[in-house]
Structure formats: structure tokens, C-alpha cells
Amino acid sequence: MSEGNAALYTFLVYILVVFGLAWLANKLLRERSFLSEYFLGSRGLGVWAFALTFAATSASGGSFTGFPSKIYTHGWILGLWIGSYIVVPICAMGLLGKRINQVARLSSSITVPDILRDRFRSTAFGLIAVALIVFFMSFNLVAQFKSGSLILKTLVLDVGVFQDASTTVNGWIEGIGFLEGVDAGYLICLLTFGIAVIIYTTYGGFHAVVWTDVMQGIVMVVGVLIMLPLALMFVSKGAPEGTGGLEYATRQMIEMVPPEEGTVTLRSTGV
């Protein structure tokens, strides 16, 4: 229980830092042009801050829950897919980023749909860009929110307050059709995670997003550097003498039963 409370306090400190950065970002909104500051950070964030926020946005839920599960299920061959995925942000920043920035400055555009609309002088093209961004980003956000909720649930699973809240919420949602069978703990974490993200991004604007992403990017890098050797050390504890490390961990994973694929048949009973 003490470990669970330590995890809870760590999460609360983390949230307070995030909201503190959002508060500082909101102060800048009052001192500068609202649209330029809120959506673009006054174009003065620098390449390293942008690179970290780009990486933290791309390498988040997928990198820490999605890709590991795929490696576990299909093996290290999926590393080739991840390698190709890494090329995407490099090409986006190296080949497209500078040109998009030049066009945006010339046309005083704020968003990507604004740039496309002004560049091709077509309002319809801008609206299509908005629809495509909303459509594809929805899938990305669903994955991020689910991943964040699962990680948060794992973090506070042993906390007494969380267990009591889960029991209470489970009683509330019992009998509600579309929530039938939903884990109450997961629902609490989903709402907590979602509301926190919506508040700090809406309140602080682009500066808040970038600053928190920089912080989270540093946390992810440091976390991986710490957790990887610790994980290999933990796996190697039961290894025969002279073995261990990544090779032994891979052999242990081979012996595990990955999720099995199956089929589901739906039949209509008629009305």
C-alpha cells in the first residue's frame, strides 16, 4: 500500500507541474497577440522544443503500449516497421516543415487548413483538410487516451482511495446499458486523464502543449534509459550462468503464449 501511495503522490506532483506550465503559458496569452500565441506560440519556440514535442506526440501511447505488444505477439521483425515509422517525422520536418513554415509566414496563416486554403485559393480544399485531420486524428487520440488510462490504472491500482472509488463508481454504472461490463477503475482513469489533458491544452494553448511535451519527452527518455537495464537485470536473474541480457529475454518471450487470433460469427435471430 505504501508503494501505491508513493505512485499516487508522484502522479499528483506530475499533474501539478503540468498545470503550472499551463498557467505560465496562459500568462503569455495576455501579453501577446492571442491567435499567434495560442495556436503558434508566437513562432518562437525553437527547433529543439519543436522536435521534442513532435517526438513526444508521436512516440507516446504507441511506443509504450502498442509497439511492445506487437513485438510480443509477432517478434522482433516488427522492428522493421517501427524503423520505417521513424522516417515519417524526419521527412515531415526535413522536407515539408520548412516549406510549410515559409508559406504560413507569407500568407499569415495560423493552421494547416489555413495554409492549404490560402496556397491553393480554395475554401473547399481547406474544409476537406479540416475533415481529414479530424477523421485521422480521432483514431490517434483514441489510442492515446486508452493508453494513458491503462498506464494510470496500473500506477494507482493498489491505492486504497482508488479501490474505494472504483467500487462506488461500479455501483453507479451498474444497469446503464452502454456502460455494462466497463471496468469502473478504467473509466475513472479515462475521465481523469481526459479532463486533465483538455484543461491544460485549452487553458494554456500551444505553448502549454509544447512545454509539457518537452517535459514528457525528457521523462520518457530518462525512463527508458533507467527501465531498460533494470528490466534486463530482472529477466537475467533466473538465467543460467553465462547467459542473460536481451537474448535470454527474447527466448523467455518465445515460450510465452501470445494473444491468439480467432473468429467471431454473428447470427441474426430475426425480429
PDB file of C-alpha atoms in Angstrom:
ATOM      1  CA  MET A   1       0.000   0.000   0.000  1.00  0.00           C
ATOM      2  CA  SER A   2       2.888   2.370   0.727  1.00  0.00           C
ATOM      3  CA  GLU A   3       4.228   1.773  -2.793  1.00  0.00           C
ATOM      4  CA  GLY A   4       0.797   2.554  -4.200  1.00  0.00           C
ATOM      5  CA  ASN A   5       0.618   5.807  -2.233  1.00  0.00           C
ATOM      6  CA  ALA A   6       4.087   6.774  -3.468  1.00  0.00           C
ATOM      7  CA  ALA A   7       2.891   6.221  -7.040  1.00  0.00           C
ATOM      8  CA  LEU A   8      -0.194   8.354  -6.361  1.00  0.00           C
ATOM      9  CA  TYR A   9       1.886  11.204  -4.903  1.00  0.00           C
ATOM     10  CA  THR A  10       4.262  11.032  -7.869  1.00  0.00           C
ATOM     11  CA  PHE A  11       1.328  11.312 -10.265  1.00  0.00           C
ATOM     12  CA  LEU A  12      -0.139  14.262  -8.345  1.00  0.00           C
ATOM     13  CA  VAL A  13       3.199  16.111  -8.440  1.00  0.00           C
ATOM     14  CA  TYR A  14       3.432  15.406 -12.156  1.00  0.00           C
ATOM     15  CA  ILE A  15      -0.081  16.809 -12.731  1.00  0.00           C
ATOM     16  CA  LEU A  16       0.708  19.911 -10.672  1.00  0.00           C
ATOM     17  CA  VAL A  17       3.801  20.573 -12.791  1.00  0.00           C
ATOM     18  CA  VAL A  18       1.723  20.191 -15.973  1.00  0.00           C
ATOM     19  CA  PHE A  19      -0.910  22.643 -14.722  1.00  0.00           C
ATOM     20  CA  GLY A  20       1.856  25.007 -13.590  1.00  0.00           C
ATOM     21  CA  LEU A  21       3.260  25.069 -17.130  1.00  0.00           C
ATOM     22  CA  ALA A  22      -0.252  25.687 -18.488  1.00  0.00           C
ATOM     23  CA  TRP A  23      -0.648  28.638 -16.090  1.00  0.00           C
ATOM     24  CA  LEU A  24       2.640  30.160 -17.238  1.00  0.00           C
ATOM     25  CA  ALA A  25       1.614  29.690 -20.866  1.00  0.00           C
ATOM     26  CA  ASN A  26      -1.715  31.388 -20.193  1.00  0.00           C
ATOM     27  CA  LYS A  27       0.111  34.442 -18.822  1.00  0.00           C
ATOM     28  CA  LEU A  28       1.845  34.815 -22.190  1.00  0.00           C
ATOM     29  CA  LEU A  29      -1.560  34.925 -23.902  1.00  0.00           C
ATOM     30  CA  ARG A  30      -2.323  38.196 -22.137  1.00  0.00           C
ATOM     31  CA  GLU A  31       0.952  39.809 -23.187  1.00  0.00           C
ATOM     32  CA  ARG A  32       0.988  38.927 -26.907  1.00  0.00           C
ATOM     33  CA  SER A  33      -1.309  38.517 -29.889  1.00  0.00           C
ATOM     34  CA  PHE A  34      -3.885  35.914 -28.855  1.00  0.00           C
ATOM     35  CA  LEU A  35      -4.205  33.929 -32.114  1.00  0.00           C
ATOM     36  CA  SER A  36      -0.496  33.831 -32.871  1.00  0.00           C
ATOM     37  CA  GLU A  37       0.407  32.942 -29.270  1.00  0.00           C
ATOM     38  CA  TYR A  38      -2.427  30.475 -28.608  1.00  0.00           C
ATOM     39  CA  PHE A  39      -2.040  28.434 -31.803  1.00  0.00           C
ATOM     40  CA  LEU A  40       1.631  29.001 -32.740  1.00  0.00           C
ATOM     41  CA  GLY A  41       3.484  30.077 -29.615  1.00  0.00           C
ATOM     42  CA  SER A  42       4.384  33.291 -31.483  1.00  0.00           C
ATOM     43  CA  ARG A  43       6.617  31.144 -33.740  1.00  0.00           C
ATOM     44  CA  GLY A  44       9.439  31.472 -31.225  1.00  0.00           C
ATOM     45  CA  LEU A  45       9.746  28.057 -29.595  1.00  0.00           C
ATOM     46  CA  GLY A  46      12.931  26.921 -31.328  1.00  0.00           C
ATOM     47  CA  VAL A  47      13.802  23.787 -33.235  1.00  0.00           C
ATOM     48  CA  TRP A  48      14.719  21.645 -30.213  1.00  0.00           C
ATOM     49  CA  ALA A  49      11.468  22.344 -28.403  1.00  0.00           C
ATOM     50  CA  PHE A  50       9.517  21.587 -31.555  1.00  0.00           C
ATOM     51  CA  ALA A  51      11.498  18.407 -32.187  1.00  0.00           C
ATOM     52  CA  LEU A  52      10.849  17.170 -28.638  1.00  0.00           C
ATOM     53  CA  THR A  53       7.132  17.952 -28.811  1.00  0.00           C
ATOM     54  CA  PHE A  54       6.916  16.243 -32.215  1.00  0.00           C
ATOM     55  CA  ALA A  55       8.664  13.171 -30.834  1.00  0.00           C
ATOM     56  CA  ALA A  56       6.672  13.119 -27.590  1.00  0.00           C
ATOM     57  CA  THR A  57       3.422  13.339 -29.532  1.00  0.00           C
ATOM     58  CA  SER A  58       4.406  10.572 -31.957  1.00  0.00           C
ATOM     59  CA  ALA A  59       6.283   8.330 -29.503  1.00  0.00           C
ATOM     60  CA  SER A  60       3.759   8.150 -26.703  1.00  0.00           C
ATOM     61  CA  GLY A  61       0.971   5.603 -26.352  1.00  0.00           C
ATOM     62  CA  GLY A  62       2.062   3.647 -29.397  1.00  0.00           C
ATOM     63  CA  SER A  63       5.681   3.389 -28.275  1.00  0.00           C
ATOM     64  CA  PHE A  64       4.962   2.339 -24.692  1.00  0.00           C
ATOM     65  CA  THR A  65       1.914   0.081 -25.126  1.00  0.00           C
ATOM     66  CA  GLY A  66       1.219  -0.522 -28.814  1.00  0.00           C
ATOM     67  CA  PHE A  67       4.635  -1.404 -30.252  1.00  0.00           C
ATOM     68  CA  PRO A  68       5.732  -3.558 -27.275  1.00  0.00           C
ATOM     69  CA  SER A  69       2.539  -5.614 -27.590  1.00  0.00           C
ATOM     70  CA  LYS A  70       3.164  -6.088 -31.303  1.00  0.00           C
ATOM     71  CA  ILE A  71       6.760  -7.152 -30.663  1.00  0.00           C
ATOM     72  CA  TYR A  72       5.481  -9.602 -28.036  1.00  0.00           C
ATOM     73  CA  THR A  73       2.885 -11.024 -30.423  1.00  0.00           C
ATOM     74  CA  HIS A  74       4.825 -11.126 -33.708  1.00  0.00           C
ATOM     75  CA  GLY A  75       8.502 -10.929 -32.727  1.00  0.00           C
ATOM     76  CA  TRP A  76      11.396  -8.580 -33.452  1.00  0.00           C
ATOM     77  CA  ILE A  77      10.560  -8.496 -37.176  1.00  0.00           C
ATOM     78  CA  LEU A  78       8.159  -5.686 -36.255  1.00  0.00           C
ATOM     79  CA  GLY A  79      11.268  -3.609 -35.572  1.00  0.00           C
ATOM     80  CA  LEU A  80      11.484  -3.026 -39.337  1.00  0.00           C
ATOM     81  CA  TRP A  81       8.017  -1.481 -39.270  1.00  0.00           C
ATOM     82  CA  ILE A  82       8.986   0.738 -36.335  1.00  0.00           C
ATOM     83  CA  GLY A  83      12.144   1.738 -38.211  1.00  0.00           C
ATOM     84  CA  SER A  84      10.063   2.897 -41.171  1.00  0.00           C
ATOM     85  CA  TYR A  85       7.766   4.739 -38.794  1.00  0.00           C
ATOM     86  CA  ILE A  86      10.748   6.738 -37.524  1.00  0.00           C
ATOM     87  CA  VAL A  87      11.378   8.004 -41.073  1.00  0.00           C
ATOM     88  CA  VAL A  88       7.999   9.776 -41.149  1.00  0.00           C
ATOM     89  CA  PRO A  89       8.779  12.610 -38.667  1.00  0.00           C
ATOM     90  CA  ILE A  90      12.255  13.053 -40.163  1.00  0.00           C
ATOM     91  CA  CYS A  91      10.771  13.548 -43.632  1.00  0.00           C
ATOM     92  CA  ALA A  92       7.953  15.715 -42.272  1.00  0.00           C
ATOM     93  CA  MET A  93      10.330  18.078 -40.502  1.00  0.00           C
ATOM     94  CA  GLY A  94      13.157  17.985 -43.042  1.00  0.00           C
ATOM     95  CA  LEU A  95      11.250  18.081 -46.336  1.00  0.00           C
ATOM     96  CA  LEU A  96       7.872  19.633 -45.537  1.00  0.00           C
ATOM     97  CA  GLY A  97       8.282  21.611 -42.325  1.00  0.00           C
ATOM     98  CA  LYS A  98      10.436  24.448 -43.657  1.00  0.00           C
ATOM     99  CA  ARG A  99       8.322  24.915 -46.784  1.00  0.00           C
ATOM    100  CA  ILE A 100       5.067  24.917 -44.813  1.00  0.00           C
ATOM    101  CA  ASN A 101       6.539  27.478 -42.414  1.00  0.00           C
ATOM    102  CA  GLN A 102       7.551  29.744 -45.314  1.00  0.00           C
ATOM    103  CA  VAL A 103       4.083  29.601 -46.884  1.00  0.00           C
ATOM    104  CA  ALA A 104       2.429  30.195 -43.488  1.00  0.00           C
ATOM    105  CA  ARG A 105       4.510  33.316 -42.862  1.00  0.00           C
ATOM    106  CA  LEU A 106       3.811  34.722 -46.317  1.00  0.00           C
ATOM    107  CA  SER A 107       0.052  34.169 -46.024  1.00  0.00           C
ATOM    108  CA  SER A 108      -0.167  34.858 -42.264  1.00  0.00           C
ATOM    109  CA  SER A 109      -1.899  31.511 -41.854  1.00  0.00           C
ATOM    110  CA  ILE A 110      -2.496  30.002 -38.430  1.00  0.00           C
ATOM    111  CA  THR A 111      -3.452  26.373 -39.035  1.00  0.00           C
ATOM    112  CA  VAL A 112      -2.553  23.786 -41.687  1.00  0.00           C
ATOM    113  CA  PRO A 113      -6.022  24.029 -43.331  1.00  0.00           C
ATOM    114  CA  ASP A 114      -5.480  27.811 -43.496  1.00  0.00           C
ATOM    115  CA  ILE A 115      -2.186  27.238 -45.318  1.00  0.00           C
ATOM    116  CA  LEU A 116      -3.744  24.866 -47.863  1.00  0.00           C
ATOM    117  CA  ARG A 117      -6.728  27.143 -48.386  1.00  0.00           C
ATOM    118  CA  ASP A 118      -4.566  30.202 -48.997  1.00  0.00           C
ATOM    119  CA  ARG A 119      -1.930  28.380 -51.044  1.00  0.00           C
ATOM    120  CA  PHE A 120      -4.436  26.883 -53.481  1.00  0.00           C
ATOM    121  CA  ARG A 121      -7.029  29.662 -53.105  1.00  0.00           C
ATOM    122  CA  SER A 122      -9.782  27.171 -52.409  1.00  0.00           C
ATOM    123  CA  THR A 123     -12.090  27.266 -49.386  1.00  0.00           C
ATOM    124  CA  ALA A 124     -13.370  23.791 -50.267  1.00  0.00           C
ATOM    125  CA  PHE A 125      -9.825  22.395 -50.155  1.00  0.00           C
ATOM    126  CA  GLY A 126      -9.353  23.916 -46.690  1.00  0.00           C
ATOM    127  CA  LEU A 127     -12.588  22.328 -45.449  1.00  0.00           C
ATOM    128  CA  ILE A 128     -11.529  18.938 -46.850  1.00  0.00           C
ATOM    129  CA  ALA A 129      -8.226  19.286 -44.976  1.00  0.00           C
ATOM    130  CA  VAL A 130     -10.129  20.001 -41.745  1.00  0.00           C
ATOM    131  CA  ALA A 131     -12.329  16.925 -42.245  1.00  0.00           C
ATOM    132  CA  LEU A 132      -9.327  14.678 -42.962  1.00  0.00           C
ATOM    133  CA  ILE A 133      -7.370  15.961 -39.957  1.00  0.00           C
ATOM    134  CA  VAL A 134     -10.334  15.443 -37.606  1.00  0.00           C
ATOM    135  CA  PHE A 135     -11.012  11.964 -39.048  1.00  0.00           C
ATOM    136  CA  PHE A 136      -7.463  10.615 -38.803  1.00  0.00           C
ATOM    137  CA  MET A 137      -6.583  12.373 -35.540  1.00  0.00           C
ATOM    138  CA  SER A 138      -9.630  10.751 -33.914  1.00  0.00           C
ATOM    139  CA  PHE A 139      -8.018   7.314 -34.269  1.00  0.00           C
ATOM    140  CA  ASN A 140      -4.742   8.625 -32.857  1.00  0.00           C
ATOM    141  CA  LEU A 141      -6.458  10.272 -29.889  1.00  0.00           C
ATOM    142  CA  VAL A 142      -8.499   7.167 -29.054  1.00  0.00           C
ATOM    143  CA  ALA A 143      -5.256   5.183 -28.814  1.00  0.00           C
ATOM    144  CA  GLN A 144      -3.539   7.872 -26.706  1.00  0.00           C
ATOM    145  CA  PHE A 145      -6.412   8.223 -24.260  1.00  0.00           C
ATOM    146  CA  LYS A 146      -6.793   4.464 -23.884  1.00  0.00           C
ATOM    147  CA  SER A 147      -3.060   4.023 -23.367  1.00  0.00           C
ATOM    148  CA  GLY A 148      -2.881   6.831 -20.825  1.00  0.00           C
ATOM    149  CA  SER A 149      -5.834   5.402 -18.929  1.00  0.00           C
ATOM    150  CA  LEU A 150      -4.366   1.896 -18.795  1.00  0.00           C
ATOM    151  CA  ILE A 151      -0.984   3.187 -17.592  1.00  0.00           C
ATOM    152  CA  LEU A 152      -2.654   5.393 -14.973  1.00  0.00           C
ATOM    153  CA  LYS A 153      -4.775   2.468 -13.768  1.00  0.00           C
ATOM    154  CA  THR A 154      -1.671   0.296 -13.409  1.00  0.00           C
ATOM    155  CA  LEU A 155       0.035   3.091 -11.477  1.00  0.00           C
ATOM    156  CA  VAL A 156      -2.728   3.581  -8.849  1.00  0.00           C
ATOM    157  CA  LEU A 157      -4.145   0.039  -8.786  1.00  0.00           C
ATOM    158  CA  ASP A 158      -3.012  -0.611  -5.196  1.00  0.00           C
ATOM    159  CA  VAL A 159      -4.111   2.763  -3.799  1.00  0.00           C
ATOM    160  CA  GLY A 160      -6.921   2.420  -1.252  1.00  0.00           C
ATOM    161  CA  VAL A 161      -8.710   5.601  -2.355  1.00  0.00           C
ATOM    162  CA  PHE A 162      -8.740   4.379  -5.958  1.00  0.00           C
ATOM    163  CA  GLN A 163     -10.118   0.978  -4.948  1.00  0.00           C
ATOM    164  CA  ASP A 164     -12.914   2.594  -2.921  1.00  0.00           C
ATOM    165  CA  ALA A 165     -13.724   4.967  -5.790  1.00  0.00           C
ATOM    166  CA  SER A 166     -13.839   2.056  -8.238  1.00  0.00           C
ATOM    167  CA  THR A 167     -16.327   0.219  -6.025  1.00  0.00           C
ATOM    168  CA  THR A 168     -18.513   3.319  -5.753  1.00  0.00           C
ATOM    169  CA  VAL A 169     -18.462   4.070  -9.488  1.00  0.00           C
ATOM    170  CA  ASN A 170     -19.170   0.429 -10.284  1.00  0.00           C
ATOM    171  CA  GLY A 171     -22.394   0.751  -8.293  1.00  0.00           C
ATOM    172  CA  TRP A 172     -23.316   3.915 -10.182  1.00  0.00           C
ATOM    173  CA  ILE A 173     -22.843   2.491 -13.681  1.00  0.00           C
ATOM    174  CA  GLU A 174     -24.464  -0.843 -12.934  1.00  0.00           C
ATOM    175  CA  GLY A 175     -27.563  -1.178 -15.062  1.00  0.00           C
ATOM    176  CA  ILE A 176     -26.551   1.541 -17.555  1.00  0.00           C
ATOM    177  CA  GLY A 177     -26.708  -0.167 -20.949  1.00  0.00           C
ATOM    178  CA  PHE A 178     -23.746   1.289 -22.834  1.00  0.00           C
ATOM    179  CA  LEU A 179     -21.543   1.096 -19.714  1.00  0.00           C
ATOM    180  CA  GLU A 180     -22.442  -2.501 -18.933  1.00  0.00           C
ATOM    181  CA  GLY A 181     -19.270  -4.525 -18.429  1.00  0.00           C
ATOM    182  CA  VAL A 182     -16.959  -1.485 -18.416  1.00  0.00           C
ATOM    183  CA  ASP A 183     -14.262  -1.620 -15.749  1.00  0.00           C
ATOM    184  CA  ALA A 184     -15.024   1.149 -13.246  1.00  0.00           C
ATOM    185  CA  GLY A 185     -11.331   1.701 -12.500  1.00  0.00           C
ATOM    186  CA  TYR A 186     -10.554   2.155 -16.180  1.00  0.00           C
ATOM    187  CA  LEU A 187     -13.463   4.589 -16.531  1.00  0.00           C
ATOM    188  CA  ILE A 188     -12.188   6.710 -13.622  1.00  0.00           C
ATOM    189  CA  CYS A 189      -8.692   6.842 -15.109  1.00  0.00           C
ATOM    190  CA  LEU A 190     -10.069   7.670 -18.563  1.00  0.00           C
ATOM    191  CA  LEU A 191     -12.084  10.610 -17.227  1.00  0.00           C
ATOM    192  CA  THR A 192      -9.198  11.841 -15.068  1.00  0.00           C
ATOM    193  CA  PHE A 193      -6.688  11.613 -17.892  1.00  0.00           C
ATOM    194  CA  GLY A 194      -9.039  13.128 -20.489  1.00  0.00           C
ATOM    195  CA  ILE A 195     -10.181  16.037 -18.330  1.00  0.00           C
ATOM    196  CA  ALA A 196      -6.596  16.885 -17.319  1.00  0.00           C
ATOM    197  CA  VAL A 197      -5.433  16.934 -20.951  1.00  0.00           C
ATOM    198  CA  ILE A 198      -8.394  19.028 -22.105  1.00  0.00           C
ATOM    199  CA  ILE A 199      -7.922  21.569 -19.299  1.00  0.00           C
ATOM    200  CA  TYR A 200      -4.205  22.240 -19.725  1.00  0.00           C
ATOM    201  CA  THR A 201      -4.296  22.313 -23.541  1.00  0.00           C
ATOM    202  CA  THR A 202      -7.359  24.572 -23.671  1.00  0.00           C
ATOM    203  CA  TYR A 203      -6.131  26.889 -20.932  1.00  0.00           C
ATOM    204  CA  GLY A 204      -2.513  27.217 -21.993  1.00  0.00           C
ATOM    205  CA  GLY A 205      -2.678  26.878 -25.775  1.00  0.00           C
ATOM    206  CA  PHE A 206       0.216  25.770 -27.967  1.00  0.00           C
ATOM    207  CA  HIS A 207       2.884  26.934 -25.535  1.00  0.00           C
ATOM    208  CA  ALA A 208       1.424  24.695 -22.813  1.00  0.00           C
ATOM    209  CA  VAL A 209       1.344  21.747 -25.216  1.00  0.00           C
ATOM    210  CA  VAL A 210       4.972  22.252 -26.253  1.00  0.00           C
ATOM    211  CA  TRP A 211       6.315  22.828 -22.744  1.00  0.00           C
ATOM    212  CA  THR A 212       4.515  19.799 -21.321  1.00  0.00           C
ATOM    213  CA  ASP A 213       5.616  17.696 -24.293  1.00  0.00           C
ATOM    214  CA  VAL A 214       9.229  18.738 -23.740  1.00  0.00           C
ATOM    215  CA  MET A 215       8.921  17.720 -20.099  1.00  0.00           C
ATOM    216  CA  GLN A 216       7.245  14.442 -21.028  1.00  0.00           C
ATOM    217  CA  GLY A 217       9.825  13.776 -23.728  1.00  0.00           C
ATOM    218  CA  ILE A 218      12.606  14.145 -21.159  1.00  0.00           C
ATOM    219  CA  VAL A 219      10.698  11.873 -18.754  1.00  0.00           C
ATOM    220  CA  MET A 220      10.292   9.231 -21.478  1.00  0.00           C
ATOM    221  CA  VAL A 221      13.965   9.311 -22.479  1.00  0.00           C
ATOM    222  CA  VAL A 222      15.196   9.142 -18.876  1.00  0.00           C
ATOM    223  CA  GLY A 223      12.608   6.488 -18.054  1.00  0.00           C
ATOM    224  CA  VAL A 224      13.709   4.252 -20.913  1.00  0.00           C
ATOM    225  CA  LEU A 225      17.388   4.659 -20.023  1.00  0.00           C
ATOM    226  CA  ILE A 226      16.613   3.606 -16.451  1.00  0.00           C
ATOM    227  CA  MET A 227      13.995   0.918 -17.071  1.00  0.00           C
ATOM    228  CA  LEU A 228      15.699  -0.960 -19.919  1.00  0.00           C
ATOM    229  CA  PRO A 229      18.785  -2.093 -17.949  1.00  0.00           C
ATOM    230  CA  LEU A 230      16.622  -2.770 -14.885  1.00  0.00           C
ATOM    231  CA  ALA A 231      14.256  -4.924 -16.952  1.00  0.00           C
ATOM    232  CA  LEU A 232      17.150  -6.896 -18.455  1.00  0.00           C
ATOM    233  CA  MET A 233      18.672  -7.359 -14.999  1.00  0.00           C
ATOM    234  CA  PHE A 234      15.346  -8.621 -13.652  1.00  0.00           C
ATOM    235  CA  VAL A 235      14.931 -11.089 -16.520  1.00  0.00           C
ATOM    236  CA  SER A 236      18.524 -12.294 -16.196  1.00  0.00           C
ATOM    237  CA  LYS A 237      18.102 -13.238 -12.535  1.00  0.00           C
ATOM    238  CA  GLY A 238      16.828 -16.711 -13.433  1.00  0.00           C
ATOM    239  CA  ALA A 239      19.167 -17.204 -16.380  1.00  0.00           C
ATOM    240  CA  PRO A 240      21.803 -19.967 -16.388  1.00  0.00           C
ATOM    241  CA  GLU A 241      25.366 -18.834 -15.825  1.00  0.00           C
ATOM    242  CA  GLY A 242      26.903 -17.238 -18.879  1.00  0.00           C
ATOM    243  CA  THR A 243      23.561 -16.227 -20.390  1.00  0.00           C
ATOM    244  CA  GLY A 244      21.166 -13.374 -19.880  1.00  0.00           C
ATOM    245  CA  GLY A 245      20.504  -9.991 -21.380  1.00  0.00           C
ATOM    246  CA  LEU A 246      18.337  -9.327 -24.389  1.00  0.00           C
ATOM    247  CA  GLU A 247      18.894 -12.760 -25.959  1.00  0.00           C
ATOM    248  CA  TYR A 248      17.665 -14.572 -22.854  1.00  0.00           C
ATOM    249  CA  ALA A 249      14.703 -12.180 -22.547  1.00  0.00           C
ATOM    250  CA  THR A 250      13.755 -12.927 -26.168  1.00  0.00           C
ATOM    251  CA  ARG A 251      13.926 -16.689 -25.539  1.00  0.00           C
ATOM    252  CA  GLN A 252      11.709 -16.271 -22.497  1.00  0.00           C
ATOM    253  CA  MET A 253       9.178 -14.356 -24.592  1.00  0.00           C
ATOM    254  CA  ILE A 254       9.142 -17.149 -27.199  1.00  0.00           C
ATOM    255  CA  GLU A 255       7.962 -19.577 -24.528  1.00  0.00           C
ATOM    256  CA  MET A 256       5.084 -17.301 -23.534  1.00  0.00           C
ATOM    257  CA  VAL A 257       1.726 -17.729 -25.220  1.00  0.00           C
ATOM    258  CA  PRO A 258       0.917 -14.645 -27.271  1.00  0.00           C
ATOM    259  CA  PRO A 259      -2.679 -13.491 -27.793  1.00  0.00           C
ATOM    260  CA  GLU A 260      -4.401 -15.918 -30.135  1.00  0.00           C
ATOM    261  CA  GLU A 261      -6.309 -14.794 -33.184  1.00  0.00           C
ATOM    262  CA  GLY A 262      -9.836 -16.073 -33.636  1.00  0.00           C
ATOM    263  CA  THR A 263     -13.062 -15.528 -35.493  1.00  0.00           C
ATOM    264  CA  VAL A 264     -16.485 -14.448 -34.321  1.00  0.00           C
ATOM    265  CA  THR A 265     -19.704 -15.416 -36.070  1.00  0.00           C
ATOM    266  CA  LEU A 266     -22.789 -13.246 -35.581  1.00  0.00           C
ATOM    267  CA  ARG A 267     -26.190 -14.662 -36.414  1.00  0.00           C
ATOM    268  CA  SER A 268     -29.451 -12.765 -36.531  1.00  0.00           C
ATOM    269  CA  THR A 269     -32.314 -14.458 -34.715  1.00  0.00           C
ATOM    270  CA  GLY A 270     -34.863 -12.362 -36.529  1.00  0.00           C
ATOM    271  CA  VAL A 271     -37.369  -9.911 -35.125  1.00  0.00           C
TER     272      VAL A 271
END
